[in-house]
PDB file of C-alpha atoms in Angstrom:
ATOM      1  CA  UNK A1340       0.000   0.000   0.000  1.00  0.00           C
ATOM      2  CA  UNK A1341       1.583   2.872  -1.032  1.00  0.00           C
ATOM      3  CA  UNK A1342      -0.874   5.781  -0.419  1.00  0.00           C
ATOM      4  CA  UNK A1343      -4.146   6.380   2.081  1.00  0.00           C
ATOM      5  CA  UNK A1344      -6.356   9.329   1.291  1.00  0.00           C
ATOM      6  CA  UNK A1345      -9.293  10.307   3.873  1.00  0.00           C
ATOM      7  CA  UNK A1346     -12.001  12.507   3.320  1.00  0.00           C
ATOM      8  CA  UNK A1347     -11.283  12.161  -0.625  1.00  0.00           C
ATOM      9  CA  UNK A1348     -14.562  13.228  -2.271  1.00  0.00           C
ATOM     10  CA  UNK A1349     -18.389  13.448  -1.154  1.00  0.00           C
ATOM     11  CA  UNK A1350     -19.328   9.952  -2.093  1.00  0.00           C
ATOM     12  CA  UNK A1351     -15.859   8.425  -1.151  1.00  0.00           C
ATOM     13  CA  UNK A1352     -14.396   8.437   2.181  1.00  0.00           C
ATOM     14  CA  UNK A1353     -11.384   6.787   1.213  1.00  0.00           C
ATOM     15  CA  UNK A1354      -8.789   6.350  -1.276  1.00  0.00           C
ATOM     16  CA  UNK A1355      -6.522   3.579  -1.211  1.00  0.00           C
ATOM     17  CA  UNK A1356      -3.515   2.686  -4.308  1.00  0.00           C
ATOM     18  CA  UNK A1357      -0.598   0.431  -3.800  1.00  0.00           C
ATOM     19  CA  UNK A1358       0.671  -2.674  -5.919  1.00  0.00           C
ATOM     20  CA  UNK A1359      -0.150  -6.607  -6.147  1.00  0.00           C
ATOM     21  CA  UNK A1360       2.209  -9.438  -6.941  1.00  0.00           C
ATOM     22  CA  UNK A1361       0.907 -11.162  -9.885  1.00  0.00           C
ATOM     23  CA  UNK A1362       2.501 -14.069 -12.164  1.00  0.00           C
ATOM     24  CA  UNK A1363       4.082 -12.983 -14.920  1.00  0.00           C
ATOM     25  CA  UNK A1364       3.806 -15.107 -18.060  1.00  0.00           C
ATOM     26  CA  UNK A1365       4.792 -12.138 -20.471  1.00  0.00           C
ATOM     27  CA  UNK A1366       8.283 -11.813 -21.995  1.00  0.00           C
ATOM     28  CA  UNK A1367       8.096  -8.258 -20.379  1.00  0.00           C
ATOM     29  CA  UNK A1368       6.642  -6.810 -17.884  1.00  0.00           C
ATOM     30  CA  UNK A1369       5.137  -3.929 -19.738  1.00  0.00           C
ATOM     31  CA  UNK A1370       4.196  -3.722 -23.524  1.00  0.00           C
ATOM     32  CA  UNK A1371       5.560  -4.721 -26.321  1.00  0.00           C
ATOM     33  CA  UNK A1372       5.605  -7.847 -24.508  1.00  0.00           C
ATOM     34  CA  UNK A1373       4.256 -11.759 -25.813  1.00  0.00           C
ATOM     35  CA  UNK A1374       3.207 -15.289 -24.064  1.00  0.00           C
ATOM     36  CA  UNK A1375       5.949 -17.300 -22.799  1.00  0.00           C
ATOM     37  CA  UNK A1376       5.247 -20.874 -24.243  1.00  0.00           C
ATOM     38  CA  UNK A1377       6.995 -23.866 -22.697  1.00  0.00           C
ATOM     39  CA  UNK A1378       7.682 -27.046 -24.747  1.00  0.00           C
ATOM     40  CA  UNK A1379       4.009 -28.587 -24.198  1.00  0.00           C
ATOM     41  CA  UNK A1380       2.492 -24.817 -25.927  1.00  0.00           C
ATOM     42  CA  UNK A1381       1.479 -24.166 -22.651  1.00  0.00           C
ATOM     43  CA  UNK A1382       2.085 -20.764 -20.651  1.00  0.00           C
ATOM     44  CA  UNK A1383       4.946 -20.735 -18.708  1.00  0.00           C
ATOM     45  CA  UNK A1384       5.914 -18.591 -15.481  1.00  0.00           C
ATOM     46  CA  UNK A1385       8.108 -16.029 -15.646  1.00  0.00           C
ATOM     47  CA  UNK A1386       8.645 -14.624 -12.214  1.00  0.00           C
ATOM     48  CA  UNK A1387       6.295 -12.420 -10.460  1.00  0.00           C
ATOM     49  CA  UNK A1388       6.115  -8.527 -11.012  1.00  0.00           C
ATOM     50  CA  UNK A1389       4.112  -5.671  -9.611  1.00  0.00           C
ATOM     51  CA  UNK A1390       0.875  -4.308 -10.882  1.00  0.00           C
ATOM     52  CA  UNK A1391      -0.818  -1.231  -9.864  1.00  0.00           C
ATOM     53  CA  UNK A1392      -4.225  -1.487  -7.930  1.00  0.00           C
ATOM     54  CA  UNK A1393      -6.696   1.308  -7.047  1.00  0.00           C
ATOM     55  CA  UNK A1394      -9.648   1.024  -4.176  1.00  0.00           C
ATOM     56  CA  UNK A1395     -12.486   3.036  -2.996  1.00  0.00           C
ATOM     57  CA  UNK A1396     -14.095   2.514   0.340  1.00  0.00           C
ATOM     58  CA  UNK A1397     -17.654   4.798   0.140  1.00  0.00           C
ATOM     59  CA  UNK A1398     -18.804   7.134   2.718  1.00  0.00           C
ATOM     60  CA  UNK A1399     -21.815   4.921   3.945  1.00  0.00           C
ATOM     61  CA  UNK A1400     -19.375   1.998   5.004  1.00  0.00           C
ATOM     62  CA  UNK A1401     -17.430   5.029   6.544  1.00  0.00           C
ATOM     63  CA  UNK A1402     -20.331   5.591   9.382  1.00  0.00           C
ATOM     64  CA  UNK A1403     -19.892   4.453  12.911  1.00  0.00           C
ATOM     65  CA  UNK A1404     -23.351   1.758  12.857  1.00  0.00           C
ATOM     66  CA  UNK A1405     -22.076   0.472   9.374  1.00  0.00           C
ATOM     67  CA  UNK A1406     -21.900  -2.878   9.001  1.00  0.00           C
ATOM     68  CA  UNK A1407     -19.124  -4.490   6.499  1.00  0.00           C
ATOM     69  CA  UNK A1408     -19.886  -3.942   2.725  1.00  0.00           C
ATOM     70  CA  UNK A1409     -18.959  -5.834  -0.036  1.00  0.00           C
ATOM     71  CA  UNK A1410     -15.958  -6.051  -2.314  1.00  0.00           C
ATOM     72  CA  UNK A1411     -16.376  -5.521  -6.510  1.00  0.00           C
ATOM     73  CA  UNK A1412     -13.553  -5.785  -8.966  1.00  0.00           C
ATOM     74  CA  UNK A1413     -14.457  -3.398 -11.667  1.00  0.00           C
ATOM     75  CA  UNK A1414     -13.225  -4.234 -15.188  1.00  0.00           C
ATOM     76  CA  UNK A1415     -12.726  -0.936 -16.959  1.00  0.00           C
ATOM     77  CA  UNK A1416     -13.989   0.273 -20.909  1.00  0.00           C
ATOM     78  CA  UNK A1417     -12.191   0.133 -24.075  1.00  0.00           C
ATOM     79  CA  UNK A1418      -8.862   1.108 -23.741  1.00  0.00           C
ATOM     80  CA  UNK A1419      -9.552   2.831 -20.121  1.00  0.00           C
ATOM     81  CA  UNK A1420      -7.892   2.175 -17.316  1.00  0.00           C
ATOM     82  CA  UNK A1421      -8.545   2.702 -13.266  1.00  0.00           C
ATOM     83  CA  UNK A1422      -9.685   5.810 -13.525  1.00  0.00           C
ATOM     84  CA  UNK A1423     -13.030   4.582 -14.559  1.00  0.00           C
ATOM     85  CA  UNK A1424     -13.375   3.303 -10.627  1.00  0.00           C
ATOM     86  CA  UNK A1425     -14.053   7.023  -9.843  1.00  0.00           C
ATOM     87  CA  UNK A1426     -16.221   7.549 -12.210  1.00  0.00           C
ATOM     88  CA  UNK A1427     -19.924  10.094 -11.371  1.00  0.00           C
ATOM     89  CA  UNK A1428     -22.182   6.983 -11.656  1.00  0.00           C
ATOM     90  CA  UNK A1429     -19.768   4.571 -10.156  1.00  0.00           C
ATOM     91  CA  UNK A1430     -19.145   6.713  -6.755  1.00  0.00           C
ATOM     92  CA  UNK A1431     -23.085   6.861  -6.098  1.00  0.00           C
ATOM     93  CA  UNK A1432     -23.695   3.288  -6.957  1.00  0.00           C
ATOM     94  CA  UNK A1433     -21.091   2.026  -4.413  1.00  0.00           C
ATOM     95  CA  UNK A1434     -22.066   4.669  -1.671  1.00  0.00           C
ATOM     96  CA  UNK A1435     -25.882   3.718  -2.258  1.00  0.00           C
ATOM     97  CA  UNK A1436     -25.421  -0.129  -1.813  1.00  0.00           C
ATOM     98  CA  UNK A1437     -21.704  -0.134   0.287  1.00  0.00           C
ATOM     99  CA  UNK A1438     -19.410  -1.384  -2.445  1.00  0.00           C
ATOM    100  CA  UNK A1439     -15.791  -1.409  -2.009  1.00  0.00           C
ATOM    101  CA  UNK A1440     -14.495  -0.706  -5.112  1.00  0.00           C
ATOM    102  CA  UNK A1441     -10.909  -1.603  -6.697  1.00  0.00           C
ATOM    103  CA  UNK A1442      -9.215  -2.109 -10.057  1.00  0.00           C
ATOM    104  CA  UNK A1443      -6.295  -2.362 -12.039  1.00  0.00           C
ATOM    105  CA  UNK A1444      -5.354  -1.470 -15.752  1.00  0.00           C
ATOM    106  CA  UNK A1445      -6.122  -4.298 -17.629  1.00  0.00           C
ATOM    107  CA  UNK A1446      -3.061  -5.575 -19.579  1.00  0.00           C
ATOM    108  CA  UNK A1447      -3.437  -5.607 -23.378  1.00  0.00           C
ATOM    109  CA  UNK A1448      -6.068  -3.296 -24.135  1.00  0.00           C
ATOM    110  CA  UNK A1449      -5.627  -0.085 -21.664  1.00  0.00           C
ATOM    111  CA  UNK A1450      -4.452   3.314 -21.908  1.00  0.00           C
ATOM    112  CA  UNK A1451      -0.904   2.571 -21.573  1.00  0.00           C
ATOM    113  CA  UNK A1452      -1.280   0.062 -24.887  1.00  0.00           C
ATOM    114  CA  UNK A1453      -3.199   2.254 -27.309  1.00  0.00           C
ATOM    115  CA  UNK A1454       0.490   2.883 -29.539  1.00  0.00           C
ATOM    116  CA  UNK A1455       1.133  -0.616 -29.251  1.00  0.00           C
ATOM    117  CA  UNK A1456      -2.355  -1.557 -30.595  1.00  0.00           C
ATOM    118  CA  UNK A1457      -1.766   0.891 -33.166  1.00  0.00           C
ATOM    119  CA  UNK A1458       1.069  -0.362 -34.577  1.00  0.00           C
ATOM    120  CA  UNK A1459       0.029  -3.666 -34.627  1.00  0.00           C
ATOM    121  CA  UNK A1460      -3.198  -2.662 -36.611  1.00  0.00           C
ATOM    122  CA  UNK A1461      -0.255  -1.484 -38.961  1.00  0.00           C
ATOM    123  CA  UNK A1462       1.919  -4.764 -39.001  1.00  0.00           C
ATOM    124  CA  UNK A1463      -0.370  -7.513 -38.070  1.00  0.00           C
ATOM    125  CA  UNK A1464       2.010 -10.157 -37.474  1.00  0.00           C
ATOM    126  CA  UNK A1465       2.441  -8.018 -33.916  1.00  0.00           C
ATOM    127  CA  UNK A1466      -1.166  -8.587 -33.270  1.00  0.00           C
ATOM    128  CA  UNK A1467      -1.044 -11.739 -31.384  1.00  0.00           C
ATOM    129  CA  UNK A1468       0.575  -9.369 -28.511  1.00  0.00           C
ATOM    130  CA  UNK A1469      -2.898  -7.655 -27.403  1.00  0.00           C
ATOM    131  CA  UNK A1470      -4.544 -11.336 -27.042  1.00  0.00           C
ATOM    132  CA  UNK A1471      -1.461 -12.426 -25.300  1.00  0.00           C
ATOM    133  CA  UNK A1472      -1.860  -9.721 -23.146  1.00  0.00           C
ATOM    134  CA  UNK A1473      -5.362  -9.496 -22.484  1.00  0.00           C
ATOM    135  CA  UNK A1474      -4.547 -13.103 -20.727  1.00  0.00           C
ATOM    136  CA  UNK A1475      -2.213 -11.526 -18.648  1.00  0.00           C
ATOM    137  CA  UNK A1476      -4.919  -9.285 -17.858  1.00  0.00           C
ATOM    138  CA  UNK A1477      -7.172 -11.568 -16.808  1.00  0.00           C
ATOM    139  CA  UNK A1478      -4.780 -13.189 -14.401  1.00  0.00           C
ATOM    140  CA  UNK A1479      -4.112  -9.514 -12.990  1.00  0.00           C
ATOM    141  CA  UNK A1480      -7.735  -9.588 -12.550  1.00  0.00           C
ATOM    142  CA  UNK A1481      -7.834 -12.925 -10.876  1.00  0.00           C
ATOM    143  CA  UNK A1482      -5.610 -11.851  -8.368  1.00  0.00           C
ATOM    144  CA  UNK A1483      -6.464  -8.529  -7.455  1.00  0.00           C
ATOM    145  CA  UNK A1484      -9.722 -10.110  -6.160  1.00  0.00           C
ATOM    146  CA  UNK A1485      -8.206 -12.463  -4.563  1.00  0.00           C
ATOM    147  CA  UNK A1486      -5.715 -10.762  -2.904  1.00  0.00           C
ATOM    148  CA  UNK A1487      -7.759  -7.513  -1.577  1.00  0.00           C
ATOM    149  CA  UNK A1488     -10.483  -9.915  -0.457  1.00  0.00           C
ATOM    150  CA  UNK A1489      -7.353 -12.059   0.876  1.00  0.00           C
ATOM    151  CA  UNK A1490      -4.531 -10.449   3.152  1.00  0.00           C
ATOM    152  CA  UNK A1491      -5.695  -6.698   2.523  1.00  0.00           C
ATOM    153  CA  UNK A1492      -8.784  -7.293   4.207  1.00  0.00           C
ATOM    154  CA  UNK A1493      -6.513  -7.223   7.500  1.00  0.00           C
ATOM    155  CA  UNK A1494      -4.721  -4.224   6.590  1.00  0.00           C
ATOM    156  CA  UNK A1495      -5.426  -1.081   8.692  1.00  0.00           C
ATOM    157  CA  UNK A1496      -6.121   0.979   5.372  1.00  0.00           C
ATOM    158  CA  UNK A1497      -9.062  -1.475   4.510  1.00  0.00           C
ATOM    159  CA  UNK A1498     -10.581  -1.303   7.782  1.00  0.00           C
ATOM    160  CA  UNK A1499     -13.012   1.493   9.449  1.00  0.00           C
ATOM    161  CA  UNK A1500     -13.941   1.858  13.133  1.00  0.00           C
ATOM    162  CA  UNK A1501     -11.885  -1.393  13.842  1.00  0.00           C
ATOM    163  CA  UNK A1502     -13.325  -4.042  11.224  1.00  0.00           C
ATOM    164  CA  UNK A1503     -12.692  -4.255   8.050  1.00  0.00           C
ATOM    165  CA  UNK A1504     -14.650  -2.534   5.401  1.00  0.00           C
ATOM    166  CA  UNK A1505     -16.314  -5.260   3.725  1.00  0.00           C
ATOM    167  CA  UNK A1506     -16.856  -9.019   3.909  1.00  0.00           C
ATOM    168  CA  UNK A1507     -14.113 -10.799   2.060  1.00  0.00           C
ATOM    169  CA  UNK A1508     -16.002 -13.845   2.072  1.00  0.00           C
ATOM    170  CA  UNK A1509     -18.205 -12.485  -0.937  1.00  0.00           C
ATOM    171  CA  UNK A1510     -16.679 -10.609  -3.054  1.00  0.00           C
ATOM    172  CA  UNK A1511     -18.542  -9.069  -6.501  1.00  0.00           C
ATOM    173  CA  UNK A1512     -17.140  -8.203 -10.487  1.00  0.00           C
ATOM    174  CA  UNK A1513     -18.886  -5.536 -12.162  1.00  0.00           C
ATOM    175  CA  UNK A1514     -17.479  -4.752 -16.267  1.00  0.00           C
ATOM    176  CA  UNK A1515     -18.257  -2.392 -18.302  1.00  0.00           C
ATOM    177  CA  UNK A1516     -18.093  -2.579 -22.073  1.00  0.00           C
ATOM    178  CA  UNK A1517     -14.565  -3.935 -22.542  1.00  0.00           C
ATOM    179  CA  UNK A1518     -14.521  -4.838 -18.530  1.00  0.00           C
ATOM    180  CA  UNK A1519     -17.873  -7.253 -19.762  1.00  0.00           C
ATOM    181  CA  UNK A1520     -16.366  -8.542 -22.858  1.00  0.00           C
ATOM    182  CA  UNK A1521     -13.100  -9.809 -20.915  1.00  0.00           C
ATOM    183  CA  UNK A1522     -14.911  -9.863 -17.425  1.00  0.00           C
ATOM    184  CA  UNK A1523     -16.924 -13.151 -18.924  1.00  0.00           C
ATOM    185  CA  UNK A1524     -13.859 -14.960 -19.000  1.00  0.00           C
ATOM    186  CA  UNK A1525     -12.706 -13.199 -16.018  1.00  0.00           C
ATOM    187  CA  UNK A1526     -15.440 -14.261 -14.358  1.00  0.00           C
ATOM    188  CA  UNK A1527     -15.248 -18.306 -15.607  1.00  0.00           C
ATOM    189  CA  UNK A1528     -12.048 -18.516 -14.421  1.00  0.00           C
ATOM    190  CA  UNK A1529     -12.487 -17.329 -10.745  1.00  0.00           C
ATOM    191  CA  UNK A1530     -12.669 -19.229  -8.148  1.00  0.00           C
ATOM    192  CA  UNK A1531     -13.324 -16.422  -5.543  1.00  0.00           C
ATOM    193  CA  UNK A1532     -16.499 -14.423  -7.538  1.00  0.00           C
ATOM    194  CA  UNK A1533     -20.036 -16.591  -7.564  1.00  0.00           C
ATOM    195  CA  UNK A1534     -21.610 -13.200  -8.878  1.00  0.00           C
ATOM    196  CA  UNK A1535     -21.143 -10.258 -11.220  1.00  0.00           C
ATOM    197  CA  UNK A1536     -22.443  -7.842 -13.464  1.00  0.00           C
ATOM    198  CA  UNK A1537     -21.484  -7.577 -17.779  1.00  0.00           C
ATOM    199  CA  UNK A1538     -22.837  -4.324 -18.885  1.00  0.00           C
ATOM    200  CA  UNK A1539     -23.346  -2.542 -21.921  1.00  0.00           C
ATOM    201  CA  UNK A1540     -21.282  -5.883 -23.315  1.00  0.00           C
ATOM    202  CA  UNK A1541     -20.781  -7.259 -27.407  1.00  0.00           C
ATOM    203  CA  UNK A1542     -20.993 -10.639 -28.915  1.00  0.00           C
ATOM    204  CA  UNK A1543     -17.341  -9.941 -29.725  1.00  0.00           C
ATOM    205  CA  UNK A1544     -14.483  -6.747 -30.352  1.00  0.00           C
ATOM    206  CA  UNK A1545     -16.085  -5.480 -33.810  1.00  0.00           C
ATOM    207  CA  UNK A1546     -19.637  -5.414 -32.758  1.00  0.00           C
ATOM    208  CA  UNK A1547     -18.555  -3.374 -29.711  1.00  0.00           C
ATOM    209  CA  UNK A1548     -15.717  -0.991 -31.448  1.00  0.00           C
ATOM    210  CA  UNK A1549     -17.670   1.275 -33.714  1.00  0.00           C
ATOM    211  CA  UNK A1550     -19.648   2.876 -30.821  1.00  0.00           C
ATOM    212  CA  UNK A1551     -17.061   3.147 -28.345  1.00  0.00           C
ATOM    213  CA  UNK A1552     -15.636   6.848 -28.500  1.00  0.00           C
ATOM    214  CA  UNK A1553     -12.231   5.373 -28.247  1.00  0.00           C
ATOM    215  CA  UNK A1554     -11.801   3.863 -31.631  1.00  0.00           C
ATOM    216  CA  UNK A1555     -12.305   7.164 -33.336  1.00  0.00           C
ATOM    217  CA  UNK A1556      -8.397   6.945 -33.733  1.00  0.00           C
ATOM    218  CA  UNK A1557      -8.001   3.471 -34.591  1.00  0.00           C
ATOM    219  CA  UNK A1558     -10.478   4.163 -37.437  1.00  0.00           C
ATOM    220  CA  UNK A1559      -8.046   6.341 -38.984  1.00  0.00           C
ATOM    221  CA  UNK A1560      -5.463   3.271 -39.221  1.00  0.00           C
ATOM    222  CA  UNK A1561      -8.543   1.266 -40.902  1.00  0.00           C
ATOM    223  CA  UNK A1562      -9.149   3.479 -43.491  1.00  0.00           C
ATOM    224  CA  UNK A1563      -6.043   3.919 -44.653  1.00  0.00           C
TER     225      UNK A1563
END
């Protein structure tokens, strides 16, 4: 944990950001970066490496009589990133119903890949990278649940008035657009999330690109 914020807007009484300690089965930690492979084609591990989490504990859990809330992983938009977790509509949701919220960029197709995805667009034999990643992603994903619902529920910045902030017994996922799309496998793969939300989802990348704001740029590259 690597910064506590009180008192850090009207719907959220705290701000927490740090890092997690994910597997790494990327050539690199950061993009351009592909799947290691071992000799079966299967991933292979590559060391651990730090990823960048975000969390949000609401106001309402913040009040002496409040009882714990719970926990919900929120899978960002199209080429977002964690910002998204303190978004208007996201704030009053998780103040209204006592959500803690966290997140993390997710690997392959956030803000810190858009020139990479570019590029590859350009020269599609680097495609396979953003897939590649977006696995990585979902393992990000996979353990930022399990680790805020895990040994962060003890730490001091996830408690209030002496407990902790939530029940880490039951924790939530909640994606939007992009956050649905990959949150479905996300969400197969967990063994820590019985429930979540996929909103404003696609049947797949294309159906979903043209009305996102954020591929008014990559449509440049396509009509080239």
């Amino acid at each position: 944990i690597e910064s506590v914020i009180d008192e850090y807007n009207d719907e959220y009484y705290r701000e927490i950001s740090g890092t997690i300690t994910v597997p790494l089965y990327m050539d690199a930690e950061n993009p351009p970066a592909r799947l290691v492979r071992g000799p079966d084609g299967m991933p292979e591990y590559q060391g651990d490496h730090e990823v960048d989490f975000v969390a949000y504990i609401p106001r309402s859990l913040a009040e002496p009589d409040a009882e714990p809330g719970r926990l919900m992983t929120y899978g960002h938009g199209f080429f977002g990133d964690t910002g998204e977790c303190n978004a208007g509509w996201l704030r009053s949701e998780a103040n209204e119903y006592g959500y803690v919220v966290t997140g993390t960029d997710w690997a392959g197709m956030a803000t810190g890949d858009v020139a990479y995805a570019a590029a590859a667009l350009v020269n599609l034999s680097d495609f396979p990278m953003i897939p590649e990643r977006l696995m990585q992603g979902v393992t990000n994903f996979l353990v930022l649940t399990r680790t805020i619902a895990g040994v962060c529920s003890s730490e001091e910045a996830f408690q209030i008035n002496g407990h902790a902030a939530f029940d880490p017994d039951e924790p939530y996922y909640m994606g939007m657009s992009q956050g649905a799309i990959m949150g479905a496998t996300t969400l197969a793969m967990s063994q820590d999330i019985d429930r979540g939300v996929l909103n404003v989802g696609a049947a797949n990348y294309p159906v979903m690109e043209g009305r996102s704001r954020n591929f008014n740029e990559f449509e440049l590259i396509y009509s080239a």
